Short mmCIF file of C-alpha atoms and ligand atoms in Angstrom, two decimals:
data_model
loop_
_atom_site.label_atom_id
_atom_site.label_comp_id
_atom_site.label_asym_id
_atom_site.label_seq_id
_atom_site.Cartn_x
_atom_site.Cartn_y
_atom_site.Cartn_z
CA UNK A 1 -19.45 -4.84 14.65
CA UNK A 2 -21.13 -7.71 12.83
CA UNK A 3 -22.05 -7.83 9.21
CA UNK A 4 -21.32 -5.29 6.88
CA UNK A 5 -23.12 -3.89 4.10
CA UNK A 6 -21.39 -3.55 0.30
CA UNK A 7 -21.31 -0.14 -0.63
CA UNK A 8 -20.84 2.25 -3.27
CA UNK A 9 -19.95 5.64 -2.72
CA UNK A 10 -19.02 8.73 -5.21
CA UNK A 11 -16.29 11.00 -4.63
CA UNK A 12 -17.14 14.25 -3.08
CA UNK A 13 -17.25 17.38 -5.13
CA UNK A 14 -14.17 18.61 -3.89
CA UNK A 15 -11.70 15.24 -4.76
CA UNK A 16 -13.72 15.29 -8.14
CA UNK A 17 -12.44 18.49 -9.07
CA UNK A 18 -8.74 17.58 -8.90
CA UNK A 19 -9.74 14.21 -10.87
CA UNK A 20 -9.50 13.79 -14.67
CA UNK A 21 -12.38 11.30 -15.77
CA UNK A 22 -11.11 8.20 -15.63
CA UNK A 23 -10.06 8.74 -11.92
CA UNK A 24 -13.62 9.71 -11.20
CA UNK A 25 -14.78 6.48 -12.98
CA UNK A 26 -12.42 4.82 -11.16
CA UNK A 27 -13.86 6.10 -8.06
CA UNK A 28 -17.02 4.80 -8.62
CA UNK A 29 -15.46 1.43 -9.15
CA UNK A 30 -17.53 -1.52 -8.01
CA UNK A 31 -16.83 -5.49 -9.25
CA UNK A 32 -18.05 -8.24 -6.96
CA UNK A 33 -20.35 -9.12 -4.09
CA UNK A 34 -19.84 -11.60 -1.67
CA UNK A 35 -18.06 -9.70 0.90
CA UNK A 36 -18.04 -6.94 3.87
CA UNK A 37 -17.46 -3.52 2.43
CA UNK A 38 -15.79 -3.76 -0.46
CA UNK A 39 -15.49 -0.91 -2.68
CA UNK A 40 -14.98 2.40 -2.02
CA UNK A 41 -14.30 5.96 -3.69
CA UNK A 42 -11.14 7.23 -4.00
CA UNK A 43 -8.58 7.95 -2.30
CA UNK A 44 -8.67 5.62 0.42
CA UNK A 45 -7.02 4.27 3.16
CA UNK A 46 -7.20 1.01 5.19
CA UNK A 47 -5.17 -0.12 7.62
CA UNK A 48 -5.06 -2.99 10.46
CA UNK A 49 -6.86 -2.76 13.65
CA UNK A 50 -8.58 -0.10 16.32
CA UNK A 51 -5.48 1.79 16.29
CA UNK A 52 -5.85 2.11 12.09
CA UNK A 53 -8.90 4.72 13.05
CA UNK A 54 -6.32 7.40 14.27
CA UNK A 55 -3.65 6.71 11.38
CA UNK A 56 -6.27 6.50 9.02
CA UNK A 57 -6.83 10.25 9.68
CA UNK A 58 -3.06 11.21 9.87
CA UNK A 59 -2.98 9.49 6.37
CA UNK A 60 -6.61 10.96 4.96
CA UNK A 61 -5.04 14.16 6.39
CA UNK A 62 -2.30 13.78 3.37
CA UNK A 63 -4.83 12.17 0.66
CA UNK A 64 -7.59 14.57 0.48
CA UNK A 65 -4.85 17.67 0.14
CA UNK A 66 -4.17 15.70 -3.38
CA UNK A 67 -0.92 13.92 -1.74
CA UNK A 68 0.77 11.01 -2.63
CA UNK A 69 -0.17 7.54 -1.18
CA UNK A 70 3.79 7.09 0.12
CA UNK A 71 3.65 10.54 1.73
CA UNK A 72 -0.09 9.29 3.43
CA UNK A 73 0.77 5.46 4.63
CA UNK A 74 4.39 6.86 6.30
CA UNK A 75 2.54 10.20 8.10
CA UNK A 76 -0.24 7.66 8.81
CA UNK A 77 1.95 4.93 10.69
CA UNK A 78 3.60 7.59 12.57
CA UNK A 79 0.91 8.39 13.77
CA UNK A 80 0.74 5.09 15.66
CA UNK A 81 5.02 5.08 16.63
CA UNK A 82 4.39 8.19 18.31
CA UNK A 83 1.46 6.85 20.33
CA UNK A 84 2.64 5.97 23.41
CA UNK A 85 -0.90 4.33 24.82
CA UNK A 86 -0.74 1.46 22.00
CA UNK A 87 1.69 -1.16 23.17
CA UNK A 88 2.54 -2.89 19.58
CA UNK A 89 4.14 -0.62 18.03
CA UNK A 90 6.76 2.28 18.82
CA UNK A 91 6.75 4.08 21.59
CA UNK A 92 5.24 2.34 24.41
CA UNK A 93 5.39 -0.77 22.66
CA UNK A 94 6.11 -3.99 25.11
CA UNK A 95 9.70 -4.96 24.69
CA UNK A 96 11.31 -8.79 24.51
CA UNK A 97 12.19 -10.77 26.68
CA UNK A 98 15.21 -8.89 27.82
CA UNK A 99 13.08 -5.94 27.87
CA UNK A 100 14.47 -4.30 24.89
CA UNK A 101 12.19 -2.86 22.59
CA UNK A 102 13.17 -3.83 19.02
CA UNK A 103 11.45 -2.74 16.00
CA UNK A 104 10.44 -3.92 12.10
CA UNK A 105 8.85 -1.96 9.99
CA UNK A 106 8.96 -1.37 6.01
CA UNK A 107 7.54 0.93 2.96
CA UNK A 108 6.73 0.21 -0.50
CA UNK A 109 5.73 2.45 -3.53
CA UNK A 110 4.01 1.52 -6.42
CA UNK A 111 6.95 1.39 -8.28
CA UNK A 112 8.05 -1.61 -6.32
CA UNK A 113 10.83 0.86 -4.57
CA UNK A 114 11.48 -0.59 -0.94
CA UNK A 115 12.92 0.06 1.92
CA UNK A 116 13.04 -2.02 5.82
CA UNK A 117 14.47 -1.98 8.86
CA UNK A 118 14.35 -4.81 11.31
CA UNK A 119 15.56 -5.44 15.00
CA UNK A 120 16.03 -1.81 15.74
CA UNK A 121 16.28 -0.01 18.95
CA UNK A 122 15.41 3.68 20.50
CA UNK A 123 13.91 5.31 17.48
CA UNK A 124 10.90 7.11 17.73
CA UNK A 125 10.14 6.29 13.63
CA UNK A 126 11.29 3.59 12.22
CA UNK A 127 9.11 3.65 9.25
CA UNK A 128 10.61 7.23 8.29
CA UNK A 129 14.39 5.24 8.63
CA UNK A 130 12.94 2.11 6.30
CA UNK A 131 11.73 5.15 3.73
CA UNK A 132 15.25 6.74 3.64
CA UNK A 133 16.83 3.73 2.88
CA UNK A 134 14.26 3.21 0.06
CA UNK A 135 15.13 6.13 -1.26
CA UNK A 136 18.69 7.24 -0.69
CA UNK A 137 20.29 3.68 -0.13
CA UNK A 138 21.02 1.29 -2.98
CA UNK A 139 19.90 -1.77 -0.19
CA UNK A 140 16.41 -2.58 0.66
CA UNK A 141 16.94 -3.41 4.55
CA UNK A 142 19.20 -2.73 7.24
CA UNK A 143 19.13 -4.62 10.55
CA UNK A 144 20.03 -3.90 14.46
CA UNK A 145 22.78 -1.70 14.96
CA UNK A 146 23.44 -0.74 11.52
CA UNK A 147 19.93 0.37 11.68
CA UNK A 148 20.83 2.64 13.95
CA UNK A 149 23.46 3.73 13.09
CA UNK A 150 22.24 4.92 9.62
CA UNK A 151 19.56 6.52 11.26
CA UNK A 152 21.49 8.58 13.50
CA UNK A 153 24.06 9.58 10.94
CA UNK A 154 20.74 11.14 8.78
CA UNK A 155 19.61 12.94 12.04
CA UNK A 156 17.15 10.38 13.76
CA UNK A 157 17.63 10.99 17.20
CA UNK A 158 17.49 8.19 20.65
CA UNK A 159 14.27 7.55 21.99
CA UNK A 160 14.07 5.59 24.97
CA UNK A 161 10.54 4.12 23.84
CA UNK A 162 9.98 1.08 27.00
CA UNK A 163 7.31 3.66 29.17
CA UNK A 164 6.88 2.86 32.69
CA UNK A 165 3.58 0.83 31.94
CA UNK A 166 5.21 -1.59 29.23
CA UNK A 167 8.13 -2.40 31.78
CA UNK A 168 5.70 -2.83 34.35
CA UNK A 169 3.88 -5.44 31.83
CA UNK A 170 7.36 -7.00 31.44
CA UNK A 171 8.19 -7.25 35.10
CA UNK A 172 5.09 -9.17 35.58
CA UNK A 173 5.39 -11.79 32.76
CA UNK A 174 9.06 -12.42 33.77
CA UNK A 175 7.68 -12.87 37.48
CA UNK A 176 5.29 -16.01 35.94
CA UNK A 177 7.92 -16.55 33.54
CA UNK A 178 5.81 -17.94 30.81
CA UNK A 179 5.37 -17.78 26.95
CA UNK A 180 2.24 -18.84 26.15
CA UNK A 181 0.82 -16.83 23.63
CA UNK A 182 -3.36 -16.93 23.97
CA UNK A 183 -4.99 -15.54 20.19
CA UNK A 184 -6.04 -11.78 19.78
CA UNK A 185 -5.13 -10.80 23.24
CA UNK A 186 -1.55 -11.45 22.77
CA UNK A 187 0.57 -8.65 21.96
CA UNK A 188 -0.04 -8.93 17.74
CA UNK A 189 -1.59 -5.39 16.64
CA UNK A 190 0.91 -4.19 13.78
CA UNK A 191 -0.14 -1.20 11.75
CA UNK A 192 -0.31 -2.14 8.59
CA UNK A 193 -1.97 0.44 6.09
CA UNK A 194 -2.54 0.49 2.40
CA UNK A 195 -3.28 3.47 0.40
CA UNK A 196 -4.67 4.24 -2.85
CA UNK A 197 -4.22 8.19 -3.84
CA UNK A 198 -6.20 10.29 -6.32
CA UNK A 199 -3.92 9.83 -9.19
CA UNK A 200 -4.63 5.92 -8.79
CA UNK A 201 -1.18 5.01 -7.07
CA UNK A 202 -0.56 2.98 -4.69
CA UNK A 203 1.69 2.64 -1.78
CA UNK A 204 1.78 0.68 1.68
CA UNK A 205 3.30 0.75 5.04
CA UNK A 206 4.02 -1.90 8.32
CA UNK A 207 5.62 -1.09 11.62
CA UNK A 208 5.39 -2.97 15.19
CA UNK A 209 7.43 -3.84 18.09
CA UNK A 210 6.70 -7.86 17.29
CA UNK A 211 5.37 -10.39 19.23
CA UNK A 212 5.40 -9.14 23.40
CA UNK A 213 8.70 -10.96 25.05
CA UNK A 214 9.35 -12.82 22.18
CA UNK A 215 13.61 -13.81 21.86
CA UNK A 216 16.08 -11.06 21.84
CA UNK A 217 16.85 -10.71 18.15
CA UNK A 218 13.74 -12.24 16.53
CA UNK A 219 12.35 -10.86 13.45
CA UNK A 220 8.83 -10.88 12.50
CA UNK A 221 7.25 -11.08 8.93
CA UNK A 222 6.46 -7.22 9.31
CA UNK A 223 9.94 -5.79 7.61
CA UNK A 224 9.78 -8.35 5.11
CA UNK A 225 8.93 -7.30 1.98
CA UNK A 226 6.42 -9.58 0.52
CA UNK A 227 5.72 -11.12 3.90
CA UNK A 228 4.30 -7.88 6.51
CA UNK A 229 3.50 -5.82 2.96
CA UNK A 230 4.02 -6.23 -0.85
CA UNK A 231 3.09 -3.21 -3.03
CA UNK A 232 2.30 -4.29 -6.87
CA UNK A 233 1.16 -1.08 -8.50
CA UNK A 234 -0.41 -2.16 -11.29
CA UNK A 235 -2.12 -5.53 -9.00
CA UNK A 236 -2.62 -3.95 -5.83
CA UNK A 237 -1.54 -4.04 -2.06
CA UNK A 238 -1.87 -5.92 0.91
CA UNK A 239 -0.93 -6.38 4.55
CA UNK A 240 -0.37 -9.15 6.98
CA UNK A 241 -0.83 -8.94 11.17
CA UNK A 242 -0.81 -11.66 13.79
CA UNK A 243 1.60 -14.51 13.81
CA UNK A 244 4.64 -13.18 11.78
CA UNK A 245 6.19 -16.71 11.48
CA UNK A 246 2.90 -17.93 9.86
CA UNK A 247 3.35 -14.91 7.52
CA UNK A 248 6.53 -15.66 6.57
CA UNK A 249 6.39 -19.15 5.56
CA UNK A 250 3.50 -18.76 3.18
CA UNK A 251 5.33 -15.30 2.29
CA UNK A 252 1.91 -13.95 2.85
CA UNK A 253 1.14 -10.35 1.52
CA UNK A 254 3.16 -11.39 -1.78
CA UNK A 255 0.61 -14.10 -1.81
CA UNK A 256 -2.24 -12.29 -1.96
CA UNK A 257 -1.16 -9.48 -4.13
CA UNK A 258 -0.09 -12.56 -6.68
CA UNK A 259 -3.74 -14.35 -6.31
CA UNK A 260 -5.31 -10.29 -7.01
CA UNK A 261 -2.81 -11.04 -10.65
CA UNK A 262 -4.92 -14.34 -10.76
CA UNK A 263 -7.74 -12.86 -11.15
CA UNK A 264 -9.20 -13.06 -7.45
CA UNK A 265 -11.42 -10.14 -5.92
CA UNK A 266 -9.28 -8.37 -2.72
CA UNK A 267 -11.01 -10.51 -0.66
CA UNK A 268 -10.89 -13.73 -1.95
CA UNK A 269 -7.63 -13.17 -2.56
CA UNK A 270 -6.94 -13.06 1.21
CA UNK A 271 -9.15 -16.15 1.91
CA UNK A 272 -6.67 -18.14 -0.27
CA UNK A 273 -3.48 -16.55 1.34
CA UNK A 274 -5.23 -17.70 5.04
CA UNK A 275 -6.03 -21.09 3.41
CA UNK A 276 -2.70 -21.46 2.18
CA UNK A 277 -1.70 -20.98 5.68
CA UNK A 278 -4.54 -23.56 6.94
CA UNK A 279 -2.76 -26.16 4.86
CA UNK A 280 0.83 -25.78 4.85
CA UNK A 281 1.58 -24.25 8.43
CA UNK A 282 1.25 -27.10 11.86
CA UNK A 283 -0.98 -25.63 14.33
CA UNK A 284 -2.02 -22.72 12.61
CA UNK A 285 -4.76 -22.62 14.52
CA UNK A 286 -3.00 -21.88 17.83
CA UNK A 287 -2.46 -18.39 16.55
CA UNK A 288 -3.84 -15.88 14.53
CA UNK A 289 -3.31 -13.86 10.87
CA UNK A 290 -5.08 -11.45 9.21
CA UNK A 291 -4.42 -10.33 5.58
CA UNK A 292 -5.65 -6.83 4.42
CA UNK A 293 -5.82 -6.05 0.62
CA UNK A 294 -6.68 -3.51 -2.12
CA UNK A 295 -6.36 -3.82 -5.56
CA UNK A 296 -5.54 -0.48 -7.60
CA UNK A 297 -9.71 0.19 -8.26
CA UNK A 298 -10.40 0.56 -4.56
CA UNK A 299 -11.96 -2.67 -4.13
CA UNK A 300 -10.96 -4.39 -0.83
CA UNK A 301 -11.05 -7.08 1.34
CA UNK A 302 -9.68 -8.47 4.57
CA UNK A 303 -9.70 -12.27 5.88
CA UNK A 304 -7.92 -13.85 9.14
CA UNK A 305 -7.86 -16.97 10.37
CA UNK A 306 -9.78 -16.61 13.80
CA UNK A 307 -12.54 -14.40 13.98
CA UNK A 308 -11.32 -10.61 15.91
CA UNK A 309 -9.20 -9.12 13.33
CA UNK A 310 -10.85 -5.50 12.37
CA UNK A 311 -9.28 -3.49 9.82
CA UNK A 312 -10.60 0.72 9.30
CA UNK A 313 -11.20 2.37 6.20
CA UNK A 314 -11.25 6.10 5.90
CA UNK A 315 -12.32 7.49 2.39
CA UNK A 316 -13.89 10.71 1.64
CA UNK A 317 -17.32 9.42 3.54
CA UNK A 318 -15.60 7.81 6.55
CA UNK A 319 -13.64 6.61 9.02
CA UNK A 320 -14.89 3.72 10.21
CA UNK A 321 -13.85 -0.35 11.73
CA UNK A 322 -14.86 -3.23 9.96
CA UNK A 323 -14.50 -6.98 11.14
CA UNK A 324 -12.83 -9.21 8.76
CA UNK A 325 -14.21 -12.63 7.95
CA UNK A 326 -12.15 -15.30 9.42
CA UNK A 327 -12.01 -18.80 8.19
CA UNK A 328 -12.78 -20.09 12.25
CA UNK A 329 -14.90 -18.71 14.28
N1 LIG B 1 3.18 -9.66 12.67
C1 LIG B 1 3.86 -9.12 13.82
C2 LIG B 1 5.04 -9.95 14.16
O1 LIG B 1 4.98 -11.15 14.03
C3 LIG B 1 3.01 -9.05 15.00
C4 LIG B 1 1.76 -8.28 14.80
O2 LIG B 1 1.09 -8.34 13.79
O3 LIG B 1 1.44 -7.55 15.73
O4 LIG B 1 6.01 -9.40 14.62
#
């Protein structure tokens, strides 16, 4: 998919009956040109890569029955956990390289409520774990075993998630026993999806399996809140995919959300965060990171270092992928 066009869409009759006025203005919001599709009715979801077509609709199945963007971005992520075709995140996903399969993911309201889990093994849904301890924890993240542990004790149940076809993968890459990471056909397709419901709230979501064979025990930038996915509802929301330890030492998604507070469009605002990566980060371009945003009008924008990253966007008009623009080609 090459270019895309701006557009400007209008709520459909039936959203606009559940809206008061300013929501419908809202949904007719449009600000800036300059950039692939970037405004849209609302509610709306985007989320990161092919595999965001699928969860888009799980979320969009929540939305458009006047839910709440938290109840949309978690049924929209499991979506992808339960899939066990897509090898990045949940179930199926490839494991390390002591073929484990250990999983990040995190959830954030517009409130700024949290919650994370990082490093955890055989459960189908980690997202749904992260959202528990959001909301019935007084911590933000729990890690490994503990993970696990909390998870089982509220009713989460073992998973054996490696399939036949991931080990398989495994078995192979330990047989050349090498780590050499080539961009956008490594393992590095997180689901990371933003939301923005019809009372104007948003929330966001991030879940993977990591980087393929990476070390036993590494953590990725997708649990971390402000890193994977930072939530600022009154700013906006954004996402970060690829190269987690690129992510994490620009502390990426809190970046962008903080240029949106600057006064940046969504997509500019994603353009600096990759920039900031450009200059600060040694041999950034050996890998790749996309950023995904939204701000809280339903303007958006993604940008990625390397041309490949695709992000979809389902609103009440479609479901569709659009390429990001990168700042290689
Ligand atoms: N960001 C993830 C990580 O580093 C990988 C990905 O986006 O797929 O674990």
């Amino acid at each position: 998919m090459g270019n895309r066009r701006k557009f400007i869409r209008t709520a459909g009759l039936a959203t606009l009956g559940a809206m008061s006025l300013p929501q419908m203005l809202k949904g007719r919001a449009k600000q800036y040109s300059g950039g692939p599709g970037n405004e849209s009715s609302i509610p709306l979801v985007l989320s990161t890569w092919q595999h965001g077509l699928a969860a888009n609709q799980a979320a969009w199945n929540v939305l458009s029955r006047h839910g709440s963007a938290l109840d949309a971005v978690e049924n929209g992520v499991m979506q992808t956990e339960a899939d066990p075709g897509g090898q990045s995140v949940g179930l199926g996903g490839l494991p390390d390289r002591d073929g484990k399969v250990t999983l990040d993911a995190c959830i954030m309201d517009h409130f700024g409520n949290c919650g994370s889990v990082c490093f955890l093994e055989g459960i189908l849904h980690p997202v749904s774990v992260a959202r528990l301890i959001m909301e019935q924890t007084p911590h933000v993240m729990l890690a490994g075993a503990g993970a696990q542990k909390f998870a089982l004790e509220n009713g989460f149940k073992i998973t054996e998630l490696l399939t036949g076809k991931s080990r398989k993968e495994w078995e192979n890459w330990k047989r050349k026993s090498m780590y050499q990471p080539v961009i956008n056909i490594e393992n590095h397709d997180t689901i990371g999806m933003i939301a923005l419901d019809e009372q104007g709230n948003l929330a966001g979501a991030c879940t993977t399996s990591g980087i393929a064979f990476k070390m036993h025990g590494r953590v990725g930038d997708s649990p971390i809140i402000g890193a994977g996915l930072y939530v600022d509802g009154e700013i906006g929301a954004a996402v970060a995919t690829g190269h987690g330890e690129m992510v994490m030492k620009t502390l990426g998604s809190f970046l962008v959300v903080e240029n949106m507070r600057r006064g940046s469009s969504p997509l500019k605002a994603c353009e600096e965060a990759v920039k900031r990566i450009t200059e600060k980060v040694k041999d950034y371009e050996k890998g790749q990171v996309g950023f995904l945003a939204m701000d809280t009008k339903g303007n958006y924008g993604a940008y990625s270092i390397h041309k490949g990253f695709n992000f979809a966007i389902r609103n009440q008009e479609e479901n569709e992928l659009i390429d990001s623009e990168s700042y290689l080609p």
